[in-house]
JSON list of C-alpha atoms in Angstrom, two decimals:
[
{"chain": "A", "resi": 13, "resn": "MET", "atom": "CA", "xyz": [-105.42, -35.68, -79.00]},
{"chain": "A", "resi": 14, "resn": "ARG", "atom": "CA", "xyz": [-105.63, -31.89, -79.42]},
{"chain": "A", "resi": 15, "resn": "LYS", "atom": "CA", "xyz": [-103.98, -29.83, -82.13]},
{"chain": "A", "resi": 16, "resn": "PRO", "atom": "CA", "xyz": [-100.67, -28.59, -80.68]},
{"chain": "A", "resi": 17, "resn": "ASN", "atom": "CA", "xyz": [-100.65, -24.93, -79.65]},
{"chain": "A", "resi": 18, "resn": "SER", "atom": "CA", "xyz": [-97.00, -24.75, -78.60]},
{"chain": "A", "resi": 19, "resn": "MET", "atom": "CA", "xyz": [-93.60, -25.76, -79.91]},
{"chain": "A", "resi": 20, "resn": "LYS", "atom": "CA", "xyz": [-93.36, -28.39, -77.16]},
{"chain": "A", "resi": 21, "resn": "GLY", "atom": "CA", "xyz": [-96.75, -29.80, -78.16]},
{"chain": "A", "resi": 22, "resn": "LEU", "atom": "CA", "xyz": [-95.69, -30.03, -81.80]},
{"chain": "A", "resi": 23, "resn": "GLU", "atom": "CA", "xyz": [-92.41, -31.62, -80.77]},
{"chain": "A", "resi": 24, "resn": "ASP", "atom": "CA", "xyz": [-94.29, -34.27, -78.80]},
{"chain": "A", "resi": 25, "resn": "LEU", "atom": "CA", "xyz": [-96.70, -34.88, -81.68]},
{"chain": "A", "resi": 26, "resn": "GLY", "atom": "CA", "xyz": [-93.81, -35.31, -84.09]},
{"chain": "A", "resi": 27, "resn": "ARG", "atom": "CA", "xyz": [-92.44, -38.09, -81.88]},
{"chain": "A", "resi": 28, "resn": "THR", "atom": "CA", "xyz": [-95.59, -40.16, -82.45]},
{"chain": "A", "resi": 29, "resn": "ARG", "atom": "CA", "xyz": [-94.48, -43.47, -83.90]},
{"chain": "A", "resi": 30, "resn": "LEU", "atom": "CA", "xyz": [-96.49, -44.53, -86.92]},
{"chain": "A", "resi": 31, "resn": "SER", "atom": "CA", "xyz": [-94.66, -47.78, -87.58]},
{"chain": "A", "resi": 32, "resn": "GLU", "atom": "CA", "xyz": [-91.40, -49.54, -86.79]},
{"chain": "A", "resi": 33, "resn": "ASN", "atom": "CA", "xyz": [-89.25, -47.08, -88.77]},
{"chain": "A", "resi": 34, "resn": "PHE", "atom": "CA", "xyz": [-91.40, -43.98, -89.31]},
{"chain": "A", "resi": 35, "resn": "LEU", "atom": "CA", "xyz": [-92.42, -41.14, -86.99]},
{"chain": "A", "resi": 36, "resn": "LEU", "atom": "CA", "xyz": [-95.05, -38.51, -87.75]},
{"chain": "A", "resi": 37, "resn": "ARG", "atom": "CA", "xyz": [-92.29, -35.88, -87.88]},
{"chain": "A", "resi": 38, "resn": "ASP", "atom": "CA", "xyz": [-90.93, -37.57, -91.03]},
{"chain": "A", "resi": 39, "resn": "PHE", "atom": "CA", "xyz": [-94.03, -36.43, -92.90]},
{"chain": "A", "resi": 40, "resn": "LEU", "atom": "CA", "xyz": [-94.54, -32.87, -91.63]},
{"chain": "A", "resi": 41, "resn": "HIS", "atom": "CA", "xyz": [-91.89, -31.13, -93.76]},
{"chain": "A", "resi": 42, "resn": "SER", "atom": "CA", "xyz": [-93.30, -28.99, -96.59]},
{"chain": "A", "resi": 43, "resn": "GLU", "atom": "CA", "xyz": [-91.38, -26.63, -98.84]},
{"chain": "A", "resi": 44, "resn": "ILE", "atom": "CA", "xyz": [-94.56, -24.59, -99.27]},
{"chain": "A", "resi": 45, "resn": "ALA", "atom": "CA", "xyz": [-95.03, -24.30, -95.52]},
{"chain": "A", "resi": 46, "resn": "GLU", "atom": "CA", "xyz": [-91.37, -23.54, -94.91]},
{"chain": "A", "resi": 47, "resn": "PHE", "atom": "CA", "xyz": [-90.92, -20.93, -97.63]},
{"chain": "A", "resi": 48, "resn": "TYR", "atom": "CA", "xyz": [-94.22, -19.13, -97.04]},
{"chain": "A", "resi": 49, "resn": "ARG", "atom": "CA", "xyz": [-94.10, -19.56, -93.25]},
{"chain": "A", "resi": 50, "resn": "LEU", "atom": "CA", "xyz": [-97.32, -21.50, -92.92]},
{"chain": "A", "resi": 51, "resn": "PRO", "atom": "CA", "xyz": [-98.00, -23.99, -90.11]},
{"chain": "A", "resi": 52, "resn": "ASN", "atom": "CA", "xyz": [-98.19, -27.57, -91.37]},
{"chain": "A", "resi": 53, "resn": "ILE", "atom": "CA", "xyz": [-99.84, -29.00, -88.27]},
{"chain": "A", "resi": 54, "resn": "PRO", "atom": "CA", "xyz": [-102.70, -31.54, -88.22]},
{"chain": "A", "resi": 55, "resn": "GLU", "atom": "CA", "xyz": [-106.03, -30.11, -87.09]},
{"chain": "A", "resi": 56, "resn": "ASP", "atom": "CA", "xyz": [-107.20, -33.59, -86.08]},
{"chain": "A", "resi": 57, "resn": "PRO", "atom": "CA", "xyz": [-104.05, -35.36, -84.86]},
{"chain": "A", "resi": 58, "resn": "ASP", "atom": "CA", "xyz": [-105.87, -38.59, -83.98]},
{"chain": "A", "resi": 59, "resn": "LEU", "atom": "CA", "xyz": [-107.19, -39.02, -87.53]},
{"chain": "A", "resi": 60, "resn": "ALA", "atom": "CA", "xyz": [-103.83, -38.06, -89.06]},
{"chain": "A", "resi": 61, "resn": "VAL", "atom": "CA", "xyz": [-102.03, -40.60, -86.88]},
{"chain": "A", "resi": 62, "resn": "GLU", "atom": "CA", "xyz": [-104.55, -43.37, -87.60]},
{"chain": "A", "resi": 63, "resn": "ALA", "atom": "CA", "xyz": [-104.37, -42.86, -91.37]},
{"chain": "A", "resi": 64, "resn": "GLY", "atom": "CA", "xyz": [-100.60, -42.45, -91.26]},
{"chain": "A", "resi": 65, "resn": "LYS", "atom": "CA", "xyz": [-100.16, -45.72, -89.40]},
{"chain": "A", "resi": 66, "resn": "HIS", "atom": "CA", "xyz": [-101.96, -47.60, -92.16]},
{"chain": "A", "resi": 67, "resn": "LEU", "atom": "CA", "xyz": [-99.85, -45.88, -94.84]},
{"chain": "A", "resi": 68, "resn": "CYS", "atom": "CA", "xyz": [-96.60, -46.69, -93.06]},
{"chain": "A", "resi": 69, "resn": "LYS", "atom": "CA", "xyz": [-97.35, -50.22, -91.86]},
{"chain": "A", "resi": 70, "resn": "GLU", "atom": "CA", "xyz": [-99.07, -51.52, -94.98]},
{"chain": "A", "resi": 71, "resn": "LEU", "atom": "CA", "xyz": [-97.10, -49.74, -97.72]},
{"chain": "A", "resi": 72, "resn": "LEU", "atom": "CA", "xyz": [-93.93, -47.90, -96.68]},
{"chain": "A", "resi": 73, "resn": "GLU", "atom": "CA", "xyz": [-92.51, -50.49, -94.30]},
{"chain": "A", "resi": 74, "resn": "PRO", "atom": "CA", "xyz": [-92.67, -53.38, -96.79]},
{"chain": "A", "resi": 75, "resn": "LEU", "atom": "CA", "xyz": [-91.24, -51.14, -99.52]},
{"chain": "A", "resi": 76, "resn": "GLN", "atom": "CA", "xyz": [-88.33, -50.09, -97.32]},
{"chain": "A", "resi": 77, "resn": "ALA", "atom": "CA", "xyz": [-87.71, -53.64, -96.11]},
{"chain": "A", "resi": 78, "resn": "THR", "atom": "CA", "xyz": [-87.54, -54.82, -99.72]},
{"chain": "A", "resi": 79, "resn": "PHE", "atom": "CA", "xyz": [-85.74, -52.00, -101.54]},
{"chain": "A", "resi": 80, "resn": "GLY", "atom": "CA", "xyz": [-83.79, -50.21, -98.80]},
{"chain": "A", "resi": 81, "resn": "ARG", "atom": "CA", "xyz": [-84.23, -46.79, -97.28]},
{"chain": "A", "resi": 82, "resn": "LEU", "atom": "CA", "xyz": [-86.96, -44.61, -98.79]},
{"chain": "A", "resi": 83, "resn": "HIS", "atom": "CA", "xyz": [-86.69, -40.86, -99.29]},
{"chain": "A", "resi": 84, "resn": "ILE", "atom": "CA", "xyz": [-89.84, -39.03, -98.19]},
{"chain": "A", "resi": 85, "resn": "ARG", "atom": "CA", "xyz": [-90.42, -36.10, -100.57]},
{"chain": "A", "resi": 86, "resn": "SER", "atom": "CA", "xyz": [-93.67, -34.98, -98.97]},
{"chain": "A", "resi": 87, "resn": "GLY", "atom": "CA", "xyz": [-96.40, -36.41, -96.81]},
{"chain": "A", "resi": 88, "resn": "TYR", "atom": "CA", "xyz": [-98.97, -34.62, -94.70]},
{"chain": "A", "resi": 89, "resn": "ARG", "atom": "CA", "xyz": [-100.36, -31.22, -95.78]},
{"chain": "A", "resi": 90, "resn": "SER", "atom": "CA", "xyz": [-102.53, -29.14, -93.51]},
{"chain": "A", "resi": 91, "resn": "PRO", "atom": "CA", "xyz": [-105.70, -27.77, -95.12]},
{"chain": "A", "resi": 92, "resn": "GLN", "atom": "CA", "xyz": [-104.18, -24.27, -94.87]},
{"chain": "A", "resi": 93, "resn": "VAL", "atom": "CA", "xyz": [-100.98, -25.28, -96.65]},
{"chain": "A", "resi": 94, "resn": "ASN", "atom": "CA", "xyz": [-102.80, -27.25, -99.33]},
{"chain": "A", "resi": 95, "resn": "GLU", "atom": "CA", "xyz": [-105.33, -24.49, -100.00]},
{"chain": "A", "resi": 96, "resn": "PHE", "atom": "CA", "xyz": [-102.50, -21.96, -100.34]},
{"chain": "A", "resi": 97, "resn": "GLY", "atom": "CA", "xyz": [-100.69, -24.29, -102.73]},
{"chain": "A", "resi": 98, "resn": "ASN", "atom": "CA", "xyz": [-103.79, -24.76, -104.84]},
{"chain": "A", "resi": 99, "resn": "ARG", "atom": "CA", "xyz": [-104.60, -21.05, -104.95]},
{"chain": "A", "resi": 100, "resn": "ASN", "atom": "CA", "xyz": [-101.05, -20.19, -106.00]},
{"chain": "A", "resi": 101, "resn": "ASN", "atom": "CA", "xyz": [-100.55, -22.95, -108.59]},
{"chain": "A", "resi": 102, "resn": "LEU", "atom": "CA", "xyz": [-97.98, -24.85, -106.50]},
{"chain": "A", "resi": 103, "resn": "ASN", "atom": "CA", "xyz": [-98.99, -28.33, -107.65]},
{"chain": "A", "resi": 104, "resn": "CYS", "atom": "CA", "xyz": [-101.70, -28.83, -105.06]},
{"chain": "A", "resi": 105, "resn": "SER", "atom": "CA", "xyz": [-105.24, -29.93, -105.87]},
{"chain": "A", "resi": 106, "resn": "THR", "atom": "CA", "xyz": [-108.29, -28.53, -104.07]},
{"chain": "A", "resi": 107, "resn": "ASN", "atom": "CA", "xyz": [-108.82, -29.38, -100.42]},
{"chain": "A", "resi": 108, "resn": "ALA", "atom": "CA", "xyz": [-111.89, -31.41, -101.35]},
{"chain": "A", "resi": 109, "resn": "ALA", "atom": "CA", "xyz": [-109.86, -33.52, -103.79]},
{"chain": "A", "resi": 110, "resn": "THR", "atom": "CA", "xyz": [-106.92, -33.82, -101.37]},
{"chain": "A", "resi": 111, "resn": "ALA", "atom": "CA", "xyz": [-108.90, -34.96, -98.33]},
{"chain": "A", "resi": 112, "resn": "ALA", "atom": "CA", "xyz": [-107.89, -38.53, -97.36]},
{"chain": "A", "resi": 113, "resn": "ASP", "atom": "CA", "xyz": [-104.91, -38.01, -99.65]},
{"chain": "A", "resi": 114, "resn": "HIS", "atom": "CA", "xyz": [-102.16, -35.54, -98.63]},
{"chain": "A", "resi": 115, "resn": "ILE", "atom": "CA", "xyz": [-104.60, -34.09, -96.07]},
{"chain": "A", "resi": 116, "resn": "TRP", "atom": "CA", "xyz": [-104.52, -37.07, -93.73]},
{"chain": "A", "resi": 117, "resn": "ASP", "atom": "CA", "xyz": [-106.78, -35.55, -91.10]},
{"chain": "A", "resi": 118, "resn": "ARG", "atom": "CA", "xyz": [-109.83, -34.99, -93.28]},
{"chain": "A", "resi": 119, "resn": "ARG", "atom": "CA", "xyz": [-112.05, -37.78, -94.55]},
{"chain": "A", "resi": 120, "resn": "ASP", "atom": "CA", "xyz": [-113.14, -37.66, -98.18]},
{"chain": "A", "resi": 121, "resn": "ALA", "atom": "CA", "xyz": [-116.63, -36.66, -99.33]},
{"chain": "A", "resi": 122, "resn": "GLU", "atom": "CA", "xyz": [-117.90, -40.17, -98.68]},
{"chain": "A", "resi": 123, "resn": "GLY", "atom": "CA", "xyz": [-116.45, -40.35, -95.19]},
{"chain": "A", "resi": 124, "resn": "PHE", "atom": "CA", "xyz": [-113.46, -42.56, -95.91]},
{"chain": "A", "resi": 125, "resn": "MET", "atom": "CA", "xyz": [-110.00, -42.21, -94.40]},
{"chain": "A", "resi": 126, "resn": "GLY", "atom": "CA", "xyz": [-106.74, -42.13, -96.34]},
{"chain": "A", "resi": 127, "resn": "ALA", "atom": "CA", "xyz": [-103.17, -40.88, -96.44]},
{"chain": "A", "resi": 128, "resn": "THR", "atom": "CA", "xyz": [-100.57, -40.25, -99.17]},
{"chain": "A", "resi": 129, "resn": "ALA", "atom": "CA", "xyz": [-96.82, -39.77, -99.24]},
{"chain": "A", "resi": 130, "resn": "CYS", "atom": "CA", "xyz": [-94.61, -38.81, -102.16]},
{"chain": "A", "resi": 131, "resn": "ILE", "atom": "CA", "xyz": [-91.50, -40.98, -102.06]},
{"chain": "A", "resi": 132, "resn": "VAL", "atom": "CA", "xyz": [-88.31, -41.72, -103.99]},
{"chain": "A", "resi": 133, "resn": "VAL", "atom": "CA", "xyz": [-86.85, -45.24, -104.03]},
{"chain": "A", "resi": 134, "resn": "PRO", "atom": "CA", "xyz": [-83.08, -44.79, -104.49]},
{"chain": "A", "resi": 135, "resn": "TRP", "atom": "CA", "xyz": [-82.71, -48.45, -105.49]},
{"chain": "A", "resi": 136, "resn": "LEU", "atom": "CA", "xyz": [-85.01, -47.87, -108.46]},
{"chain": "A", "resi": 137, "resn": "ILE", "atom": "CA", "xyz": [-83.24, -44.79, -109.84]},
{"chain": "A", "resi": 138, "resn": "ASP", "atom": "CA", "xyz": [-79.83, -46.44, -109.33]},
{"chain": "A", "resi": 139, "resn": "THR", "atom": "CA", "xyz": [-80.68, -49.71, -111.08]},
{"chain": "A", "resi": 140, "resn": "HIS", "atom": "CA", "xyz": [-83.44, -48.98, -113.59]},
{"chain": "A", "resi": 141, "resn": "ASP", "atom": "CA", "xyz": [-82.86, -45.67, -115.34]},
{"chain": "A", "resi": 142, "resn": "SER", "atom": "CA", "xyz": [-84.14, -46.29, -118.87]},
{"chain": "A", "resi": 143, "resn": "GLU", "atom": "CA", "xyz": [-87.22, -44.51, -120.21]},
{"chain": "A", "resi": 144, "resn": "GLY", "atom": "CA", "xyz": [-90.37, -46.16, -118.95]},
{"chain": "A", "resi": 145, "resn": "ASP", "atom": "CA", "xyz": [-88.64, -48.20, -116.24]},
{"chain": "A", "resi": 146, "resn": "TRP", "atom": "CA", "xyz": [-90.93, -46.63, -113.64]},
{"chain": "A", "resi": 147, "resn": "GLN", "atom": "CA", "xyz": [-93.55, -49.11, -114.86]},
{"chain": "A", "resi": 148, "resn": "LYS", "atom": "CA", "xyz": [-91.52, -51.94, -113.33]},
{"chain": "A", "resi": 149, "resn": "MET", "atom": "CA", "xyz": [-91.98, -50.50, -109.85]},
{"chain": "A", "resi": 150, "resn": "ALA", "atom": "CA", "xyz": [-95.61, -49.69, -110.56]},
{"chain": "A", "resi": 151, "resn": "TRP", "atom": "CA", "xyz": [-96.43, -53.28, -111.51]},
{"chain": "A", "resi": 152, "resn": "TRP", "atom": "CA", "xyz": [-94.37, -54.70, -108.62]},
{"chain": "A", "resi": 153, "resn": "ILE", "atom": "CA", "xyz": [-96.39, -52.62, -106.15]},
{"chain": "A", "resi": 154, "resn": "HIS", "atom": "CA", "xyz": [-99.62, -53.53, -107.94]},
{"chain": "A", "resi": 155, "resn": "ASP", "atom": "CA", "xyz": [-98.89, -57.24, -107.52]},
{"chain": "A", "resi": 156, "resn": "HIS", "atom": "CA", "xyz": [-97.59, -57.12, -103.94]},
{"chain": "A", "resi": 157, "resn": "LEU", "atom": "CA", "xyz": [-99.08, -54.28, -101.87]},
{"chain": "A", "resi": 158, "resn": "PRO", "atom": "CA", "xyz": [-102.58, -53.01, -100.93]},
{"chain": "A", "resi": 159, "resn": "TYR", "atom": "CA", "xyz": [-102.10, -49.53, -102.41]},
{"chain": "A", "resi": 160, "resn": "ALA", "atom": "CA", "xyz": [-105.05, -47.27, -103.26]},
{"chain": "A", "resi": 161, "resn": "SER", "atom": "CA", "xyz": [-103.42, -45.15, -105.98]},
{"chain": "A", "resi": 162, "resn": "LEU", "atom": "CA", "xyz": [-99.99, -44.45, -107.46]},
{"chain": "A", "resi": 163, "resn": "CYS", "atom": "CA", "xyz": [-98.88, -41.42, -109.46]},
{"chain": "A", "resi": 164, "resn": "PHE", "atom": "CA", "xyz": [-95.37, -41.19, -110.93]},
{"chain": "A", "resi": 165, "resn": "PHE", "atom": "CA", "xyz": [-93.43, -37.98, -111.67]},
{"chain": "A", "resi": 166, "resn": "PRO", "atom": "CA", "xyz": [-90.42, -37.22, -113.92]},
{"chain": "A", "resi": 167, "resn": "LYS", "atom": "CA", "xyz": [-87.85, -36.08, -111.35]},
{"chain": "A", "resi": 168, "resn": "LEU", "atom": "CA", "xyz": [-86.12, -39.06, -109.69]},
{"chain": "A", "resi": 169, "resn": "TRP", "atom": "CA", "xyz": [-89.22, -41.06, -110.55]},
{"chain": "A", "resi": 170, "resn": "ALA", "atom": "CA", "xyz": [-90.80, -39.88, -107.36]},
{"chain": "A", "resi": 171, "resn": "PHE", "atom": "CA", "xyz": [-94.31, -41.17, -106.89]},
{"chain": "A", "resi": 172, "resn": "ASN", "atom": "CA", "xyz": [-97.33, -40.61, -104.72]},
{"chain": "A", "resi": 173, "resn": "ILE", "atom": "CA", "xyz": [-98.44, -43.76, -102.94]},
{"chain": "A", "resi": 174, "resn": "GLN", "atom": "CA", "xyz": [-101.79, -43.71, -101.19]},
{"chain": "A", "resi": 175, "resn": "TRP", "atom": "CA", "xyz": [-103.43, -45.89, -98.59]},
{"chain": "A", "resi": 176, "resn": "HIS", "atom": "CA", "xyz": [-107.24, -45.56, -98.49]},
{"chain": "A", "resi": 177, "resn": "GLU", "atom": "CA", "xyz": [-110.10, -47.40, -96.80]},
{"chain": "A", "resi": 178, "resn": "ARG", "atom": "CA", "xyz": [-111.67, -47.95, -100.21]},
{"chain": "A", "resi": 179, "resn": "PRO", "atom": "CA", "xyz": [-108.74, -48.41, -102.62]},
{"chain": "A", "resi": 180, "resn": "ALA", "atom": "CA", "xyz": [-109.31, -47.55, -106.27]},
{"chain": "A", "resi": 181, "resn": "ARG", "atom": "CA", "xyz": [-106.16, -49.46, -107.36]},
{"chain": "A", "resi": 182, "resn": "ARG", "atom": "CA", "xyz": [-105.37, -46.86, -110.02]},
{"chain": "A", "resi": 183, "resn": "ILE", "atom": "CA", "xyz": [-101.92, -46.05, -111.45]},
{"chain": "A", "resi": 184, "resn": "MET", "atom": "CA", "xyz": [-101.14, -42.96, -113.50]},
{"chain": "A", "resi": 185, "resn": "SER", "atom": "CA", "xyz": [-98.02, -41.08, -114.56]},
{"chain": "A", "resi": 186, "resn": "TYR", "atom": "CA", "xyz": [-96.76, -37.67, -115.65]},
{"chain": "A", "resi": 187, "resn": "VAL", "atom": "CA", "xyz": [-93.68, -39.32, -117.19]},
{"chain": "A", "resi": 188, "resn": "ALA", "atom": "CA", "xyz": [-93.67, -41.26, -120.47]},
{"chain": "A", "resi": 189, "resn": "PRO", "atom": "CA", "xyz": [-95.78, -43.14, -121.15]},
{"chain": "A", "resi": 190, "resn": "ARG", "atom": "CA", "xyz": [-98.07, -40.51, -119.62]},
{"chain": "A", "resi": 191, "resn": "GLY", "atom": "CA", "xyz": [-101.61, -41.16, -118.50]},
{"chain": "A", "resi": 192, "resn": "VAL", "atom": "CA", "xyz": [-103.36, -44.06, -116.81]},
{"chain": "A", "resi": 193, "resn": "LEU", "atom": "CA", "xyz": [-101.34, -47.27, -116.67]},
{"chain": "A", "resi": 194, "resn": "THR", "atom": "CA", "xyz": [-104.12, -49.31, -115.12]},
{"chain": "A", "resi": 195, "resn": "LYS", "atom": "CA", "xyz": [-107.38, -49.03, -113.22]},
{"chain": "A", "resi": 196, "resn": "GLY", "atom": "CA", "xyz": [-110.34, -51.25, -112.50]},
{"chain": "A", "resi": 197, "resn": "GLY", "atom": "CA", "xyz": [-112.01, -52.42, -115.69]},
{"chain": "A", "resi": 198, "resn": "MET", "atom": "CA", "xyz": [-108.91, -52.21, -117.89]},
{"chain": "A", "resi": 199, "resn": "ALA", "atom": "CA", "xyz": [-107.78, -55.46, -119.49]},
{"chain": "A", "resi": 200, "resn": "ASN", "atom": "CA", "xyz": [-104.36, -55.26, -117.85]},
{"chain": "A", "resi": 201, "resn": "HIS", "atom": "CA", "xyz": [-105.62, -54.78, -114.30]},
{"chain": "A", "resi": 202, "resn": "GLU", "atom": "CA", "xyz": [-105.93, -58.39, -113.16]},
{"chain": "A", "resi": 203, "resn": "GLY", "atom": "CA", "xyz": [-103.48, -61.25, -113.25]},
{"chain": "A", "resi": 204, "resn": "ASP", "atom": "CA", "xyz": [-99.73, -61.56, -112.84]},
{"chain": "A", "resi": 205, "resn": "HIS", "atom": "CA", "xyz": [-97.39, -58.84, -114.11]},
{"chain": "A", "resi": 206, "resn": "SER", "atom": "CA", "xyz": [-94.06, -60.35, -113.08]},
{"chain": "A", "resi": 207, "resn": "SER", "atom": "CA", "xyz": [-92.73, -60.25, -116.64]},
{"chain": "A", "resi": 208, "resn": "TRP", "atom": "CA", "xyz": [-92.43, -56.47, -116.15]},
{"chain": "A", "resi": 209, "resn": "TYR", "atom": "CA", "xyz": [-90.17, -56.62, -113.11]},
{"chain": "A", "resi": 210, "resn": "GLY", "atom": "CA", "xyz": [-87.80, -59.52, -113.62]},
{"chain": "A", "resi": 211, "resn": "GLY", "atom": "CA", "xyz": [-84.78, -59.22, -111.34]},
{"chain": "A", "resi": 212, "resn": "PHE", "atom": "CA", "xyz": [-86.66, -57.25, -108.70]},
{"chain": "A", "resi": 213, "resn": "PRO", "atom": "CA", "xyz": [-86.25, -58.51, -105.12]},
{"chain": "A", "resi": 214, "resn": "GLN", "atom": "CA", "xyz": [-88.89, -60.64, -103.51]},
{"chain": "A", "resi": 215, "resn": "LEU", "atom": "CA", "xyz": [-91.21, -58.90, -101.06]},
{"chain": "A", "resi": 216, "resn": "SER", "atom": "CA", "xyz": [-89.37, -58.88, -97.75]},
{"chain": "A", "resi": 217, "resn": "SER", "atom": "CA", "xyz": [-91.04, -59.99, -94.55]},
{"chain": "A", "resi": 218, "resn": "SER", "atom": "CA", "xyz": [-88.05, -58.97, -92.44]},
{"chain": "A", "resi": 219, "resn": "HIS", "atom": "CA", "xyz": [-89.77, -55.99, -90.81]},
{"chain": "A", "resi": 220, "resn": "THR", "atom": "CA", "xyz": [-91.78, -56.88, -87.73]},
{"chain": "A", "resi": 221, "resn": "GLU", "atom": "CA", "xyz": [-94.36, -54.41, -86.51]},
{"chain": "A", "resi": 222, "resn": "ARG", "atom": "CA", "xyz": [-94.23, -53.73, -82.79]},
{"chain": "A", "resi": 223, "resn": "LEU", "atom": "CA", "xyz": [-97.06, -51.19, -82.56]}
]
């Protein structure tokens, strides 16, 4: 699949279905791209679609089936958009660090594929709004889904959720308690963490993939 060079081509690319409930177009919006008039278009659509399908099917679909509709804050960033954001201190890391992360269509330095979306779970902010409650969702995901990394933010407890071919299984946060919640080698990494998320719904198997 070639990079679109027309509005019609981009329109067709946006219609690409990544999973039962998500299209590629859901992940192409970027405030940086919109405000600064930069194209946020995959350079390698095939790789972006492949990585995005894993993200949606393995992580976002089960989350949405369990907790209700997700809000997508951000998803794919083109190398041009990400580099601009990094250069202008707009909360973007370097392109090298963001490959196989928000830049879905570039493999990381070791050749692995990945994709990240920043999401809000309305169910979480409506039902668990005390300081530190984000940890409940973090541990639920840790125990139920094949995530690569999670990073939580203060506003609406939005969080980055990453799928990656070689998952690090690392959780960190910019909201109290800040820092690394868990990663491989920490005493709290293995085992059952259900005491953290009592009252959370069971993982739903109601979504059926058709792709």
